Structures are given as structure tokens and as C-alpha cells.
């Protein structure tokens, strides 16, 4: 149940592109055709599914404060968390290279469809972002981190597939000349992100959402005396931010 | 000398990294709900790109081209760790707001893009200027987006209320003005950047895509 919840949460509510803007560069650059978008999306799912659990292990057994205690008591006081950026990015770059070599050797057909995208992925912020969010959200188990990796990959895949399909059709519409290409893509993505915000209510059964609703309800009660809508609005935003 | 100043001035407008080269969008959008965060982010990128470009340019003849991506990533990651530690030490609250996006400077495409396109083929001084120019071009967009989002979204600039007090109904609020809380939500960042691109391309017809 926990796994399923995190899975849907990472696909829809915390969608990488629409909620956190990760991997926007390749999202904008490689979304002109559906077929290439599918290739890149699949590669992102693949790499995220491998690197997030791997970085979870690194984080748990090497980087966290006190993580080295399995080596002996004298190591228990070490805190290597300042190294996490460099460790994560090194893992990602090596894994991408390794995956490329293995795929090329064992499945040339998969290599032909994924291959050209793999080098691009090492510097895709969605991949590093996946690992960093995994760290900052303190995902508790290896299984959950794998679910989180696959889920965010699928979310990214959905986003790039949707925008590629829209961009293929938009060629037939009369967009203002100055807005053509990049500009209209930005605005469409914004509108899609507004749409995706409605998924926010999907998991209201969970503890987190319930808590935030209580909080906002409490602020509303207090603010009713002051009778100021604006204040409630800002409080809502603050509550939302802290909840994040 | 005129060539050198072009290195700094070009990325500010007609070759802007965000609106024209489409690099480094991720961080540009996520942290611009407040002007202060945008400014700090721009300064961080300025430091990383300026120093990184010089380092890569100094090493350009000894980096084997096959593993250059990893070398570049390690250089950026080291610089970003420095920035992160400095932020945590001197601006802890702000580093909480920026959260993982400081780390994501590593994969900011502007940095890798400038390393690949410029620093690997040019001397340290020119690379430094190029780095500064591009980081400023990036910063300018961040500051514009941050300015409008904070002003329209919460009626403040850098945390100071400039439009009056929304509770006491002074200033503009006395006339019935309301903050647009929607500006603080993430989708509006995309739309604001879209509008900046629109304005820029309307002013300079050469930039229009077909």
C-alpha cells in the first residue's frame, strides 16, 4: 500500500516536470517528435530505476551522519554528507556509461533506440534531482527508493510524451510569430502544470495531506476574526510550502 | 578589446542562455517565487561558471576527450559543494529555500554547455569573460521573473512590503487591490518566462523560429 501510494504520488502529484521543473532542458529540446520523445523517456525511466536505489545504498551506508558505523565504532562519528553531490554525480555518470556498454553488447536493437540518448542523460537534471530528492525526503527503505525512481521516471515519460504530441499538432495552428517554437511550448507546459495541480487531491486519505488540511483549517478559523482573505491566502501558501 | 566585451554583452540579450539557447531552465523556474532566492541563485551560478570555465580552460590540453564529461562533472561538483557549504554557513534559511536546487547547479546545462562549447577551445581569460557573461544573462532572466512573481504574488520585494499592508488595507490595498497568490505557484514561472520570450522576439524579429 505504501509502495503504491508513493508510486502514484511520484507520477502525478510530484511530477518531475510539472511540479519541480527537473529535466526541462532535454524536455524542451527533444520534444519535437513523439518517436524521439518516447526513446528519451524510456531511457530516463531506465536510468532512474537503477541510479536512485544505488544512490540510496550509498547514502545509507556511506554518506549519512553515522552511516559508517558498520565499519566499527570508531567510524560512527563521521559525517560525509557534504560529499553527496560528488558521489551521486559520479555514480550517475559511471552507471550511464556502464549501461551504455552493456546494452550495446547484449541488445543491439535496444541500443539503437536508446543509445543516442544515454550520454545526454548523464547531465539531465531529472536524474540527479531524483537522487537528491530521494535524499532530502528521507525515503526509508531500498524498495521504496526503487519505486520512487521508477515512478518519477514514468512521470517524466508521460510529460515529455504529452508535450511532444501537442507540439506535433500545434504546427497546424496559427501561433503569433514571436511566440512560435520555444515561447508557446513554455506556455503550454505552464497550462499542463496547472492541470496536474488538480492531482494534488488524489491522495487526501494519506496522513500528510490530512495534516495540511487541518493546518489550513486552523488558520482559516483564526483569520475569520480579521476577515482578510489575502492573509488566508498567504497562510495557505506558507502551509503548503512547509508541507513540501 | 571590442571582441572581449562582446563575450560579456552578447549573452545578456541576443544570445541569452535561457531564452535563446534554452539552457539551464530547471533551476530558473523552480526558485523564482522570491526575488532574494533568484539573486542568490544567480550569484552562485556566476561563481561556479566563472571559476569552472577558467579551470576547464587551464586543463583543456590535458583532458582526454573520451572522459571529459566526467572530468567536467567533477570540477562542477567540487565548486557546487563549496557554494553549498558557504550558503549553509552564512545564509541557512535561504539554503533551506533553495534546497536541492543548489545541488542541481551541477547538472545545469548552461555550465556543461559553456564548458563544451567555449572553455575547451579558448584561453583562460576569454573563458572567464564568457562564463561571467553567460551567468549574467542567466541571472537577468531569473531576476526579472523573481521580481514579477514576488511583486504580484505577495506584494513585496526582497521581503519589504512595497504595495502597502494587505491586512491594514493601506497603499494600493485601500483601492481594493488583491495579491495574486497564483503567481507564487510553479506553473506561473513557466508562463512568465514564456511572456519574456514573446516580448524579446517581438522586439528582435531575427530571433523568431519558423
XYZ file of C-alpha atoms in Angstrom:
454
model
C 0.000 0.000 0.000
C 2.812 2.311 0.997
C 4.614 1.445 -2.220
C 1.551 2.022 -4.368
C 0.930 5.369 -2.720
C 4.482 6.574 -3.314
C 4.287 5.284 -6.875
C 1.239 7.346 -7.789
C 2.483 10.292 -5.785
C 5.752 10.398 -7.715
C 3.991 10.065 -11.068
C 1.210 12.607 -10.665
C 1.475 14.828 -7.603
C 5.240 15.307 -7.528
C 5.605 15.007 -11.276
C 9.212 15.848 -12.091
C 8.465 18.233 -14.923
C 5.300 19.918 -13.734
C 5.905 20.196 -10.009
C 9.676 20.595 -9.727
C 10.812 21.520 -13.266
C 13.505 18.862 -13.403
C 14.941 17.851 -16.729
C 13.412 20.842 -18.501
C 16.344 21.281 -20.864
C 16.038 17.928 -22.571
C 12.270 18.126 -22.167
C 12.217 21.252 -24.326
C 14.969 20.204 -26.723
C 13.897 16.642 -27.550
C 10.124 17.035 -27.679
C 9.667 17.956 -31.322
C 8.712 14.414 -32.379
C 6.808 11.721 -30.480
C 9.164 8.910 -31.515
C 12.321 10.551 -30.148
C 10.425 11.653 -27.043
C 9.480 8.020 -26.357
C 13.130 6.961 -26.729
C 14.413 9.565 -24.300
C 11.567 8.957 -21.864
C 12.288 5.223 -21.785
C 15.976 5.897 -21.197
C 15.127 8.206 -18.286
C 12.897 5.566 -16.627
C 15.662 3.008 -17.096
C 18.454 5.125 -15.635
C 16.356 6.481 -12.749
C 15.307 2.943 -11.809
C 18.977 1.989 -11.480
C 20.570 5.100 -10.003
C 18.037 6.019 -7.307
C 18.302 2.702 -5.387
C 22.068 2.689 -5.914
C 22.417 6.190 -4.505
C 20.076 5.219 -1.690
C 22.565 2.497 -0.698
C 25.454 4.960 -0.939
C 23.564 7.483 1.145
C 22.539 4.944 3.762
C 25.859 3.170 4.220
C 28.484 5.818 3.443
C 27.238 9.376 3.366
C 24.747 9.946 6.178
C 25.977 11.119 9.571
C 26.890 7.957 11.459
C 26.380 5.770 8.405
C 29.867 4.356 8.643
C 29.184 2.666 11.982
C 29.068 -0.733 10.223
C 32.842 -0.410 9.889
C 33.311 -0.238 13.643
C 32.564 2.113 16.491
C 35.461 4.474 15.807
C 33.875 5.415 12.462
C 30.429 6.134 13.883
C 31.122 9.838 14.364
C 31.969 10.524 10.700
C 29.610 12.689 8.664
C 30.383 12.564 4.960
C 27.134 14.119 3.756
C 28.997 17.063 2.213
C 30.330 14.599 -0.350
C 26.896 13.581 -1.557
C 26.807 15.778 -4.686
C 30.083 14.473 -5.986
C 29.295 10.845 -5.098
C 25.854 10.966 -6.687
C 27.002 12.544 -9.910
C 29.956 10.163 -10.188
C 27.618 7.189 -9.692
C 25.256 8.518 -12.309
C 27.963 9.220 -14.869
C 29.550 5.780 -14.382
C 26.219 3.959 -14.416
C 25.170 5.667 -17.618
C 28.458 4.711 -19.243
C 28.134 1.136 -17.935
C 24.536 0.774 -19.046
C 25.527 2.029 -22.468
C 28.288 -0.591 -22.799
C 26.137 -3.462 -21.509
C 23.152 -2.575 -23.671
C 25.356 -2.233 -26.741
C 26.835 -5.674 -26.128
C 23.696 -7.643 -25.338
C 20.850 -5.929 -27.116
C 21.841 -4.011 -30.239
C 18.210 -3.269 -31.081
C 17.608 -1.619 -27.704
C 20.902 0.198 -28.122
C 19.761 1.606 -31.432
C 16.658 3.065 -29.880
C 18.101 4.190 -26.513
C 21.793 4.523 -27.311
C 21.999 8.058 -28.606
C 20.084 9.368 -25.606
C 22.166 7.762 -22.899
C 25.077 10.255 -22.949
C 22.531 13.081 -22.824
C 21.103 11.612 -19.679
C 24.215 11.895 -17.526
C 23.676 15.634 -17.442
C 19.885 15.570 -17.252
C 18.831 17.267 -14.033
C 15.939 14.834 -13.642
C 18.395 12.056 -12.835
C 20.465 13.926 -10.264
C 17.289 15.564 -8.983
C 15.735 12.138 -8.424
C 18.642 11.144 -6.206
C 18.740 14.471 -4.350
C 15.005 14.436 -3.656
C 15.326 10.818 -2.544
C 17.921 12.032 -0.048
C 16.075 15.144 1.139
C 12.708 13.363 1.512
C 14.400 10.641 3.561
C 12.869 7.668 1.824
C 13.157 4.863 4.390
C 13.758 1.593 2.509
C 15.531 0.321 -0.598
C 12.264 -0.981 -2.038
C 10.576 2.399 -1.669
C 13.534 4.163 -3.271
C 13.272 1.845 -6.292
C 9.551 2.576 -6.508
C 10.296 6.292 -6.270
C 12.872 6.050 -9.077
C 10.558 4.169 -11.428
C 7.584 6.367 -10.551
C 9.356 9.649 -11.211
C 10.747 8.188 -14.433
C 7.253 7.317 -15.606
C 6.023 10.766 -14.630
C 8.774 12.353 -16.733
C 7.974 9.982 -19.601
C 4.288 10.975 -19.514
C 5.170 14.657 -19.526
C 7.515 14.515 -22.497
C 5.118 12.264 -24.418
C 2.254 14.690 -23.861
C 4.206 17.795 -24.888
C 5.635 16.048 -27.968
C 2.157 15.069 -29.121
C 0.901 18.610 -28.600
C 3.877 20.117 -30.431
C 3.298 17.838 -33.415
C -0.260 19.134 -33.696
C 0.467 22.760 -32.938
C 2.248 23.111 -36.249
C -1.167 23.418 -37.868
C -2.329 26.250 -35.636
C -1.626 29.921 -36.195
C 0.548 30.906 -33.272
C 1.761 34.546 -33.130
C 5.137 34.544 -34.934
C 7.160 35.727 -31.938
C 5.682 33.021 -29.754
C 6.381 30.165 -32.161
C 8.630 27.345 -31.036
C 10.037 27.920 -27.583
C 7.584 30.531 -26.298
C 4.398 28.596 -26.924
C 5.994 25.436 -25.524
C 6.646 27.243 -22.261
C 3.093 28.472 -22.017
C 1.608 25.059 -22.869
C 3.801 23.461 -20.222
C 2.541 26.043 -17.742
C -1.063 25.219 -18.571
C -0.344 21.493 -18.294
C 1.268 22.104 -14.923
C -1.906 23.879 -13.746
C -3.823 20.808 -14.896
C -1.501 18.498 -12.996
C -2.007 20.534 -9.828
C -5.510 19.079 -9.653
C -3.949 15.681 -8.942
C -2.925 17.164 -5.601
C -6.190 15.992 -4.091
C -5.677 12.423 -5.242
C -4.168 11.068 -2.043
C -6.057 13.061 0.591
C -6.549 9.815 2.514
C -2.817 9.901 3.409
C -1.509 11.383 6.658
C 0.438 14.242 5.107
C -2.442 15.742 3.183
C -4.806 15.398 6.117
C -2.348 17.222 8.347
C -2.009 20.117 5.947
C -5.770 20.422 5.696
C -6.066 20.609 9.451
C -3.420 23.289 9.440
C -5.178 25.391 6.817
C -8.487 24.900 8.552
C -6.927 26.180 11.766
C -5.519 29.259 10.043
C -8.893 29.952 8.489
C -10.591 29.887 11.878
C -8.080 32.366 13.278
C -8.291 34.624 10.284
C -12.061 34.774 10.258
C -11.844 37.355 13.016
C -9.532 39.512 10.972
C -11.707 38.991 7.901
C -8.901 39.249 5.441
C -8.873 36.871 2.511
C -5.394 37.822 1.434
C -3.878 36.775 4.709
C -5.546 33.384 4.467
C -4.170 33.008 1.002
C -0.612 33.737 2.075
C -1.043 31.434 5.053
C -2.240 28.704 2.737
C 0.879 29.174 0.685
C 3.086 29.062 3.740
C 1.361 25.922 4.973
C 1.810 24.393 1.547
C 5.470 25.287 1.460
C 6.208 23.869 4.869
C 4.283 20.780 3.931
C 6.518 20.306 0.921
C 39.090 44.546 -26.833
C 35.778 45.024 -28.599
C 35.675 41.262 -29.031
C 36.144 40.728 -25.319
C 33.263 42.993 -24.381
C 31.103 41.159 -26.906
C 31.709 37.990 -24.888
C 30.019 39.592 -21.916
C 27.325 41.608 -23.684
C 26.055 39.042 -26.185
C 24.597 36.566 -23.687
C 22.710 39.374 -21.947
C 20.241 39.800 -24.763
C 20.501 38.323 -28.240
C 22.239 35.126 -27.224
C 20.671 34.727 -23.809
C 21.260 31.281 -22.330
C 17.691 30.854 -21.144
C 15.503 32.455 -23.763
C 17.601 31.733 -26.866
C 19.969 28.851 -26.162
C 17.361 27.062 -23.979
C 19.894 26.053 -21.320
C 19.524 25.911 -17.562
C 15.752 26.154 -17.390
C 15.176 23.831 -14.438
C 16.615 25.971 -11.706
C 15.462 29.169 -13.376
C 11.852 28.233 -12.846
C 11.772 26.455 -9.552
C 13.290 29.047 -7.238
C 11.952 32.322 -8.626
C 8.973 32.780 -6.311
C 11.111 35.226 -4.306
C 13.485 37.864 -5.604
C 16.086 37.145 -2.928
C 16.357 33.468 -3.841
C 16.740 34.400 -7.519
C 19.573 36.799 -6.729
C 21.431 34.294 -4.558
C 20.993 31.608 -7.198
C 22.385 33.948 -9.880
C 25.414 34.753 -7.743
C 26.051 31.052 -7.117
C 25.904 30.290 -10.825
C 28.129 33.302 -11.538
C 30.774 31.912 -9.193
C 30.558 28.320 -10.437
C 30.536 29.229 -14.118
C 33.262 31.867 -13.875
C 35.687 29.727 -11.881
C 34.728 26.488 -13.624
C 35.324 27.946 -17.074
C 38.808 29.076 -16.045
C 39.669 25.688 -14.508
C 38.467 23.734 -17.535
C 40.213 26.132 -19.871
C 43.503 25.664 -17.990
C 43.132 21.886 -18.190
C 41.858 21.801 -21.774
C 45.057 20.340 -23.226
C 45.436 17.538 -20.713
C 41.847 16.243 -20.506
C 41.431 13.095 -22.645
C 38.396 13.787 -24.804
C 36.777 10.403 -24.023
C 36.321 11.063 -20.327
C 35.849 14.821 -20.482
C 32.227 14.673 -19.316
C 33.234 13.014 -16.056
C 36.116 15.451 -15.538
C 33.763 18.380 -16.124
C 31.183 16.954 -13.738
C 33.782 16.515 -11.011
C 35.013 20.110 -11.410
C 31.461 21.481 -11.215
C 30.516 19.227 -8.325
C 33.510 20.430 -6.315
C 32.634 24.087 -6.932
C 28.997 23.482 -6.082
C 29.946 21.820 -2.795
C 31.890 24.984 -1.929
C 28.854 27.144 -2.737
C 26.550 24.854 -0.769
C 28.746 24.914 2.317
C 29.098 28.699 2.150
C 25.323 29.114 1.871
C 24.722 26.747 4.780
C 27.199 28.680 6.908
C 26.106 32.250 6.133
C 22.532 32.059 4.854
C 20.994 28.973 6.387
C 17.344 29.963 5.887
C 17.947 30.714 2.247
C 19.767 27.455 1.684
C 16.645 25.713 3.003
C 14.509 27.531 0.426
C 16.857 26.625 -2.388
C 17.077 23.019 -1.043
C 18.171 20.609 -3.748
C 18.409 23.289 -6.403
C 21.871 24.304 -5.260
C 22.950 20.730 -5.946
C 21.242 20.870 -9.284
C 23.629 23.607 -10.437
C 25.863 20.607 -11.223
C 23.557 19.474 -13.974
C 22.622 22.985 -15.022
C 23.003 22.695 -18.765
C 24.443 26.234 -19.031
C 27.552 25.107 -17.224
C 28.192 21.949 -19.204
C 27.186 23.763 -22.372
C 29.719 26.574 -21.864
C 32.455 24.103 -20.889
C 31.867 22.110 -24.051
C 31.272 24.974 -26.410
C 33.765 27.528 -25.154
C 36.181 26.644 -22.365
C 37.557 23.560 -24.118
C 38.697 25.676 -27.054
C 39.722 29.037 -25.593
C 42.230 30.561 -23.192
C 41.503 31.214 -19.504
C 40.828 34.972 -19.732
C 38.354 34.723 -22.596
C 36.720 31.711 -20.927
C 36.356 33.712 -17.738
C 34.617 36.550 -19.597
C 32.382 34.083 -21.402
C 31.449 32.454 -18.100
C 30.644 35.792 -16.475
C 28.609 36.912 -19.484
C 26.503 33.794 -19.630
C 25.945 33.708 -15.894
C 24.796 37.344 -16.040
C 22.446 36.546 -18.909
C 21.022 33.743 -16.816
C 20.823 35.978 -13.760
C 18.976 38.736 -15.606
C 16.116 36.414 -16.536
C 15.995 34.996 -13.004
C 15.802 38.470 -11.507
C 13.073 39.604 -13.910
C 10.961 36.518 -13.223
C 11.607 36.739 -9.479
C 10.724 40.455 -9.467
C 7.331 39.983 -11.088
C 6.423 36.839 -9.198
C 7.203 38.326 -5.808
C 5.670 41.725 -6.580
C 2.403 40.377 -7.976
C 2.269 37.281 -5.811
C 2.949 38.598 -2.343
C 3.169 42.384 -2.860
C 6.718 42.535 -1.509
C 10.219 42.975 -2.920
C 13.106 41.284 -1.123
C 10.667 40.813 1.744
C 9.738 44.527 2.084
C 6.068 45.366 1.532
C 6.070 47.853 -1.359
C 2.380 47.929 -2.193
C 1.154 48.688 1.307
C -0.175 46.409 4.018
C -2.766 43.806 2.921
C -4.269 43.470 6.422
C -4.442 47.159 7.373
C -5.595 47.989 3.839
C -3.086 50.748 3.221
C -1.449 51.806 -0.020
C -2.764 50.057 -3.111
C -4.838 47.682 -0.999
C -7.015 50.615 0.061
C -8.162 50.800 -3.559
C -9.296 47.181 -3.489
C -6.123 45.642 -4.922
C -5.550 41.974 -4.065
C -2.406 39.857 -4.223
C -2.481 37.216 -6.898
C -1.468 34.126 -4.923
C -1.393 32.168 -8.134
C 1.854 33.883 -9.114
C 3.609 32.041 -6.305
C 2.688 28.627 -7.686
C 5.092 26.881 -10.001
C 3.145 26.954 -13.297
C 3.233 30.759 -13.401
C 7.032 30.691 -13.664
C 6.719 28.923 -16.997
C 4.144 31.386 -18.236
C 6.209 34.405 -17.133
C 9.257 33.063 -18.982
C 7.037 32.385 -21.990
C 5.943 36.030 -21.945
C 9.558 37.247 -21.637
C 10.420 35.195 -24.724
C 7.419 36.648 -26.524
C 8.415 40.233 -25.735
C 12.044 39.643 -26.657
C 11.232 38.057 -30.004
C 8.717 40.706 -30.867
C 11.401 43.350 -30.391
C 14.009 41.440 -32.382
C 12.446 39.746 -35.402
C 15.654 37.859 -36.265
C 15.129 35.544 -33.322
C 11.768 34.212 -34.478
C 11.703 30.460 -35.139
C 9.844 29.141 -38.151
